[in-house]
Tab-separated table of C-alpha atoms in Angstrom:
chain	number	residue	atom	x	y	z
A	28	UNK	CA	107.140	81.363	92.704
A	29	UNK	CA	109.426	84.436	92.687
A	30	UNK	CA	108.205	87.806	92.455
A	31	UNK	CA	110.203	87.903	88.885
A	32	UNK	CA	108.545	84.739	87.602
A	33	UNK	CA	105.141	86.182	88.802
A	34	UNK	CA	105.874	89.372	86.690
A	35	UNK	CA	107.014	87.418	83.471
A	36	UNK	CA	103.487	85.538	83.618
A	37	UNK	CA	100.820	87.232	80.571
A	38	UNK	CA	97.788	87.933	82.536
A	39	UNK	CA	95.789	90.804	83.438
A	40	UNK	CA	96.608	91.670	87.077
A	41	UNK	CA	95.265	94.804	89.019
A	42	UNK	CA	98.017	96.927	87.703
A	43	UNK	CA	96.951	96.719	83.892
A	44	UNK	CA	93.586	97.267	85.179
A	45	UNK	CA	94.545	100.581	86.784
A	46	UNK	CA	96.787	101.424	83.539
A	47	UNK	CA	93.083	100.601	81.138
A	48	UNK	CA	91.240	102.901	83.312
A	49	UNK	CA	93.917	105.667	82.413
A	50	UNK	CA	94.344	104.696	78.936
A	51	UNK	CA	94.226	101.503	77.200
A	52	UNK	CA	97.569	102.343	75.190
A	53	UNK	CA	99.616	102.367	78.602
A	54	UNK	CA	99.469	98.119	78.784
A	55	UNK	CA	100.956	98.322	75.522
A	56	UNK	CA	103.545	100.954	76.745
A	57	UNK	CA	104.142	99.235	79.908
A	58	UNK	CA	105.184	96.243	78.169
A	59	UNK	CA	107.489	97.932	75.655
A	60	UNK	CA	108.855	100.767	77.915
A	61	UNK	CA	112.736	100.474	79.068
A	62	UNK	CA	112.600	100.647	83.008
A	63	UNK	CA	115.416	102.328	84.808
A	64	UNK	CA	115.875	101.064	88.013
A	65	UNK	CA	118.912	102.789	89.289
A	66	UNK	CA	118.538	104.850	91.813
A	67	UNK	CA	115.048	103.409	92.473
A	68	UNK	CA	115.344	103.563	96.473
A	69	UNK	CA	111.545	103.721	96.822
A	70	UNK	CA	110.959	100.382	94.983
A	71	UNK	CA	113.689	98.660	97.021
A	72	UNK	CA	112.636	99.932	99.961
A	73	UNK	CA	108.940	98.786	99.708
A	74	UNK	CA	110.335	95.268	98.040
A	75	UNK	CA	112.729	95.050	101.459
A	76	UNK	CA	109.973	95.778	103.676
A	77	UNK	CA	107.608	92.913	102.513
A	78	UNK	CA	110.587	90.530	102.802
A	79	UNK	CA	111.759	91.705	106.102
A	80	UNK	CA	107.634	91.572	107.507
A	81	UNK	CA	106.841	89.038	105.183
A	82	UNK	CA	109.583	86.630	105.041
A	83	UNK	CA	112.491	87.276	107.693
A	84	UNK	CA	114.457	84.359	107.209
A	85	UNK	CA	114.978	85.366	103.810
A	86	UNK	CA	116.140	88.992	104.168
A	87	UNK	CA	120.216	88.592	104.612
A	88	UNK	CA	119.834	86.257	101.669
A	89	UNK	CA	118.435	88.999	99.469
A	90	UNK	CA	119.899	92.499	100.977
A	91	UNK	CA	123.090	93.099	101.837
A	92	UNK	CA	124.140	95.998	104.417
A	93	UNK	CA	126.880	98.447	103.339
A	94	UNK	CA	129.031	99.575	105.691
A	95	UNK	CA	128.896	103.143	107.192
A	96	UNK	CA	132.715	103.809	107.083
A	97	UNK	CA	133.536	106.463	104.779
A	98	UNK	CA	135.850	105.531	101.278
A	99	UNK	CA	137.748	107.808	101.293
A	100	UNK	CA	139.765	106.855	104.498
A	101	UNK	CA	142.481	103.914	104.299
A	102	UNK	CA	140.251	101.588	106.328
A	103	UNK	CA	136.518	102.390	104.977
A	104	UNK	CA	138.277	101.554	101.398
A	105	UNK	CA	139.335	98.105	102.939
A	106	UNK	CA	136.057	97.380	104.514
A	107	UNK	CA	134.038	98.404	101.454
A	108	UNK	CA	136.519	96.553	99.222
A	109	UNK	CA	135.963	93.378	101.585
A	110	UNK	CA	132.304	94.056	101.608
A	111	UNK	CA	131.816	94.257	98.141
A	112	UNK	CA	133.531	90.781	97.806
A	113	UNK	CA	130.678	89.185	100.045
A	114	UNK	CA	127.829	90.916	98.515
A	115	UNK	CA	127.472	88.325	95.088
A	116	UNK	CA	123.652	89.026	93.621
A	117	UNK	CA	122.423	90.490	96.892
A	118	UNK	CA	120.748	94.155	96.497
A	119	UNK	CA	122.899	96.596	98.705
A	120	UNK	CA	120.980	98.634	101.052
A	121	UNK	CA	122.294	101.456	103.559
A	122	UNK	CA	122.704	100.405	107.089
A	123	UNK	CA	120.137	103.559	107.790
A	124	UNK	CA	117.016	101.870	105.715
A	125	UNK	CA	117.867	98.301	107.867
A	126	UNK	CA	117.096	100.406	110.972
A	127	UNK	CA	113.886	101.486	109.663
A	128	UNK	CA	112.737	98.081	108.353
A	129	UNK	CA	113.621	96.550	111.494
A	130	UNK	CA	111.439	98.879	113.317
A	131	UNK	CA	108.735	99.231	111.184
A	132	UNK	CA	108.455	95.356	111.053
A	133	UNK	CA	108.599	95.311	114.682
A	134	UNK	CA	105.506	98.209	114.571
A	135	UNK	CA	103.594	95.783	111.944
A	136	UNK	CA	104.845	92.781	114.707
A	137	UNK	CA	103.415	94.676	118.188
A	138	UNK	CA	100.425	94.882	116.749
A	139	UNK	CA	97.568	91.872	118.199
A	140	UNK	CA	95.862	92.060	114.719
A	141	UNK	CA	98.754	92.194	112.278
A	142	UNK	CA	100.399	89.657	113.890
A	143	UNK	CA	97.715	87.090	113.609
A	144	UNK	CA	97.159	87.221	110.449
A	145	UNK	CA	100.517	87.047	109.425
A	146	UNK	CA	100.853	83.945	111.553
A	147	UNK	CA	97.350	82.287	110.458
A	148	UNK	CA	98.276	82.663	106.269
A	149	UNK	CA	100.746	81.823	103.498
A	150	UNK	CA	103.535	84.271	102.156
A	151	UNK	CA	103.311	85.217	99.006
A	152	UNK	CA	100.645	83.441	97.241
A	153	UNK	CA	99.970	83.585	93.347
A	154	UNK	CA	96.957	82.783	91.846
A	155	UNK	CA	96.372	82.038	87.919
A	156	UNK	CA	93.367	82.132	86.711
A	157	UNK	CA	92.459	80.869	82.973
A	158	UNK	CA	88.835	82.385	81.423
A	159	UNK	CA	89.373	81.234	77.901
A	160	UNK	CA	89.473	84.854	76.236
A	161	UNK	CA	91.967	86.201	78.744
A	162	UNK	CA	94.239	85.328	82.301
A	163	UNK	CA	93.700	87.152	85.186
A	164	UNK	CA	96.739	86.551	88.120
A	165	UNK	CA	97.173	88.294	91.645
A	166	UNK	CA	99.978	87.551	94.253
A	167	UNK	CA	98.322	87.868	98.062
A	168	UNK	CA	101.119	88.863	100.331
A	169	UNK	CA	99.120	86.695	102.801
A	170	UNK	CA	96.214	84.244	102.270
A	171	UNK	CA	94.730	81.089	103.761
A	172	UNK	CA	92.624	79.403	101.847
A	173	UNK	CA	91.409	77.386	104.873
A	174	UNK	CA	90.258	80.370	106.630
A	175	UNK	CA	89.253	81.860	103.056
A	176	UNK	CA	91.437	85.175	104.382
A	177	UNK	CA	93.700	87.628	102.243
A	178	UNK	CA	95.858	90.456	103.208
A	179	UNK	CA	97.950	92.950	101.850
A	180	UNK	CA	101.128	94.898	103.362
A	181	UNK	CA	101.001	98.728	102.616
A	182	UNK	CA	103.368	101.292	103.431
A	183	UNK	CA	101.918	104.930	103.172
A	184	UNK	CA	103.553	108.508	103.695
A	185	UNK	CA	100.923	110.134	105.631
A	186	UNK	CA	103.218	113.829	105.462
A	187	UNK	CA	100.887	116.256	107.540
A	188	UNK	CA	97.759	114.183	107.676
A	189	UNK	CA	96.480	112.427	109.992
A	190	UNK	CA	96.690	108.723	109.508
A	191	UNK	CA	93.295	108.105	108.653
A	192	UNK	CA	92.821	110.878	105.796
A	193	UNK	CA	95.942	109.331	104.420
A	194	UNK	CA	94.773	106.040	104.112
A	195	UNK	CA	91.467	106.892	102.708
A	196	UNK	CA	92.844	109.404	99.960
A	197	UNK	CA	95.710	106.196	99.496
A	198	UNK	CA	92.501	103.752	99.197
A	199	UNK	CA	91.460	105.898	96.333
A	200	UNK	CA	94.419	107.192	94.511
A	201	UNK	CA	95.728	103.700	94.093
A	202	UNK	CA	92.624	101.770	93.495
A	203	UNK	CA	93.121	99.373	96.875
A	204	UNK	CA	89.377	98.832	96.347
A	205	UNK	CA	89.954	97.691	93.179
A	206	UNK	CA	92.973	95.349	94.133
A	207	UNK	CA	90.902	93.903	96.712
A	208	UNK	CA	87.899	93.275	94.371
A	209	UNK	CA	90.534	91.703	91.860
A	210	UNK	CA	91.865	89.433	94.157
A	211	UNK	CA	88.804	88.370	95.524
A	212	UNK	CA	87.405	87.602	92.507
A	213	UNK	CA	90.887	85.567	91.733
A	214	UNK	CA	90.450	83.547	94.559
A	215	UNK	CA	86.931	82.593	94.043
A	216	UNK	CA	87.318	81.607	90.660
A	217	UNK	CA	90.365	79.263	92.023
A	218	UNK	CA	88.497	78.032	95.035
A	219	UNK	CA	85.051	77.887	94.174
A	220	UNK	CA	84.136	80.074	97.539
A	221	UNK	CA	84.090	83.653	98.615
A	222	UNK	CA	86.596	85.587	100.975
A	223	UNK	CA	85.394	85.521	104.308
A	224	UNK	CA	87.573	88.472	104.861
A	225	UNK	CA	90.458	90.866	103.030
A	226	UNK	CA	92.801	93.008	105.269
A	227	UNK	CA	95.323	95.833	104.492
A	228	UNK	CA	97.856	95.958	106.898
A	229	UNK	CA	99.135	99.509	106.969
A	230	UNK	CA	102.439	101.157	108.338
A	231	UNK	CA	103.345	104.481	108.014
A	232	UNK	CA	106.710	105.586	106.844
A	233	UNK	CA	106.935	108.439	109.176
A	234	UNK	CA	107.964	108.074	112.721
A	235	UNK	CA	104.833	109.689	114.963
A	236	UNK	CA	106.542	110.200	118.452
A	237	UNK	CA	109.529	107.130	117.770
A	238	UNK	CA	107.147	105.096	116.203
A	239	UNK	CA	105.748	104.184	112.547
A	240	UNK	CA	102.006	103.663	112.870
A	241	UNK	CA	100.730	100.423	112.143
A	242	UNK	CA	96.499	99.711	111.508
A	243	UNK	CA	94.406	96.854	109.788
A	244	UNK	CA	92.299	97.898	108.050
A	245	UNK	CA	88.590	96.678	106.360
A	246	UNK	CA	87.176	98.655	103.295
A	247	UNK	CA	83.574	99.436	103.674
A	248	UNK	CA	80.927	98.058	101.811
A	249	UNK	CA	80.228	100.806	99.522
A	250	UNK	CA	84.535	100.994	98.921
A	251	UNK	CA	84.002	97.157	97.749
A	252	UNK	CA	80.945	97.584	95.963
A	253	UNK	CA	82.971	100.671	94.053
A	254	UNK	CA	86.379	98.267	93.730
A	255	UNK	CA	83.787	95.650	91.937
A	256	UNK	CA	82.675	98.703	89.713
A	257	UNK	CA	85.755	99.164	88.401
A	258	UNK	CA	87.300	95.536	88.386
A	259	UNK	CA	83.904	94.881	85.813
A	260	UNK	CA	84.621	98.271	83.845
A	261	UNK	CA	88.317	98.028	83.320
A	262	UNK	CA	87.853	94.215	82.526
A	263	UNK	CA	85.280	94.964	79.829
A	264	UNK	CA	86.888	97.656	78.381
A	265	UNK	CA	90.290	95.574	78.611
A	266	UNK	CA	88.745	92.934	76.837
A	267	UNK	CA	86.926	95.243	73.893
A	268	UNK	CA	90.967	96.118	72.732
A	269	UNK	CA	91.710	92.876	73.146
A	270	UNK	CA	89.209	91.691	70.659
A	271	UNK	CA	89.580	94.534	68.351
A	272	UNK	CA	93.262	95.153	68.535
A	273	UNK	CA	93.230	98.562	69.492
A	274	UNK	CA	94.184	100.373	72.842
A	275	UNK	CA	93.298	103.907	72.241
A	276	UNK	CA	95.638	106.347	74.192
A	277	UNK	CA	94.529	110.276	74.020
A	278	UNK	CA	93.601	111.643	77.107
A	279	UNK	CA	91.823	114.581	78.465
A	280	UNK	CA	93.480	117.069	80.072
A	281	UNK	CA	91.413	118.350	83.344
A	282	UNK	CA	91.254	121.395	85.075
A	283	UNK	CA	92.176	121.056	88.838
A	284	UNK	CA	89.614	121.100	91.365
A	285	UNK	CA	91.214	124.116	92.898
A	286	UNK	CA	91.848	126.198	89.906
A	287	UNK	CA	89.716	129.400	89.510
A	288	UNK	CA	90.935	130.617	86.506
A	289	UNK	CA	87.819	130.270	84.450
A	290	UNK	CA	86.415	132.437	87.249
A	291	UNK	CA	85.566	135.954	85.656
């Protein structure tokens, strides 16, 4: 299944979970909202890495390298022109981002870990998951049922932290525990059996001495018990609009946690 068909499917993934914990009026918006994608060099980027780590032999049938002559010489027009003519439904990517992926798939490659899992699971794997009042779907970038083993690719931008504080403040700002708790509860319901295991496979997008960082890494306990937490709350309140028609959508504003200006 392509990663279009898997977004065209009505069920509740992690996402809309993440959007009900926000405000139940943003799965509404989300599915009405106009998306502009031009310009959107982050979301290719992180879409090209996955193919490029996840499936390589698929990569020059997706992207498409422009070339690094300039257009506005006699020759660069030529080139471009004759590029352009090869590219057909291929996204176009800058010859600088294909050095990157290349390396940073050969950081997520060195390592013993990374590399074993890849090797030991499936690509891409959807599951659908019918309750009766509601679908729940998740797409593992790796799984093996056999092994009863998920994993997930994630690229982070540490900036000036160290790798570690990045991927803990990443773990909660975007609700990994919760994706993991989603998916495992996916996979059991399709299965009939428990993960043995779930891994993240993090690279950084910053080079630290020539090279991009790569880890796997486990959530702890209490980080799964928490993801659980959530994946129960979100689903309950998820299904509560879904019964009632109504997603509610005022928020709160909060004060930062480093603001003193109520300080007298």
């Amino acid at each position: 299944m392509s990663f279009e068909e898997y977004k065209a499917i009505d069920a509740v993934n992690n996402s809309t979970l993440k959007l009900v914990a926000v405000s139940p009026a943003l799965v509404l918006w989300d599915k009405e909202c106009p998306k502009d994608d031009e310009d959107d060099d982050a979301g290719v980027f992180g879409n090209a890495l996955h193919c490029i780590v996840l499936e390589p032999n698929e990569f020059d049938k997706r992207y498409a390298v422009a070339p690094t002559s300039p257009r506005n010489t006699k020759e660069g027009k030529a080139e471009h022109a004759e590029f352009e003519l090869t590219v057909g439904d291929r996204i176009v990517i800058g010859a600088k981002d294909k050095r990157k992926l290349v390396l940073m798939w050969g950081s997520v490659m060195a390592h013993p870990e990374a590399r074993a899992i890849i090797d030991a699971c499936k690509k891409e794997v959807t599951y659908i998951c019918d309750h009766g009042t509601h679908k729940t779907k998740s797409r593992h970038d790796l799984n093996s049922k056999k092994l009863r083993i998920s994993g997930d690719l994630k690229s982070i931008d540490p900036g000036n932290k160290p790798f570690a504080k990045a991927w803990a403040d990443a773990v909660e700002e975007r609700c990994y525990d919760e994706q993991e708790a989603h998916y495992r509860h996916d996979f059991k319901h399709e299965t009939g059996e428990d993960l043995k295991d779930f891994f993240f496979i993090a690279v950084s997008k910053r080079k630290t001495l020539g090279r991009y960082e790569t880890h796997v890494m486990r959530l702890t306990k209490e980080q799964r018990e928490n993801g659980e937490k959530l994946r129960k709350r979100n689903t309950k309140r998820y299904l509560e609009c879904l019964k009632s028609g109504k997603f509610p959508g005022i928020e709160t504003t909060e004060t930062p946690k480093f603001s003193n200006r109520g300080e007298i």
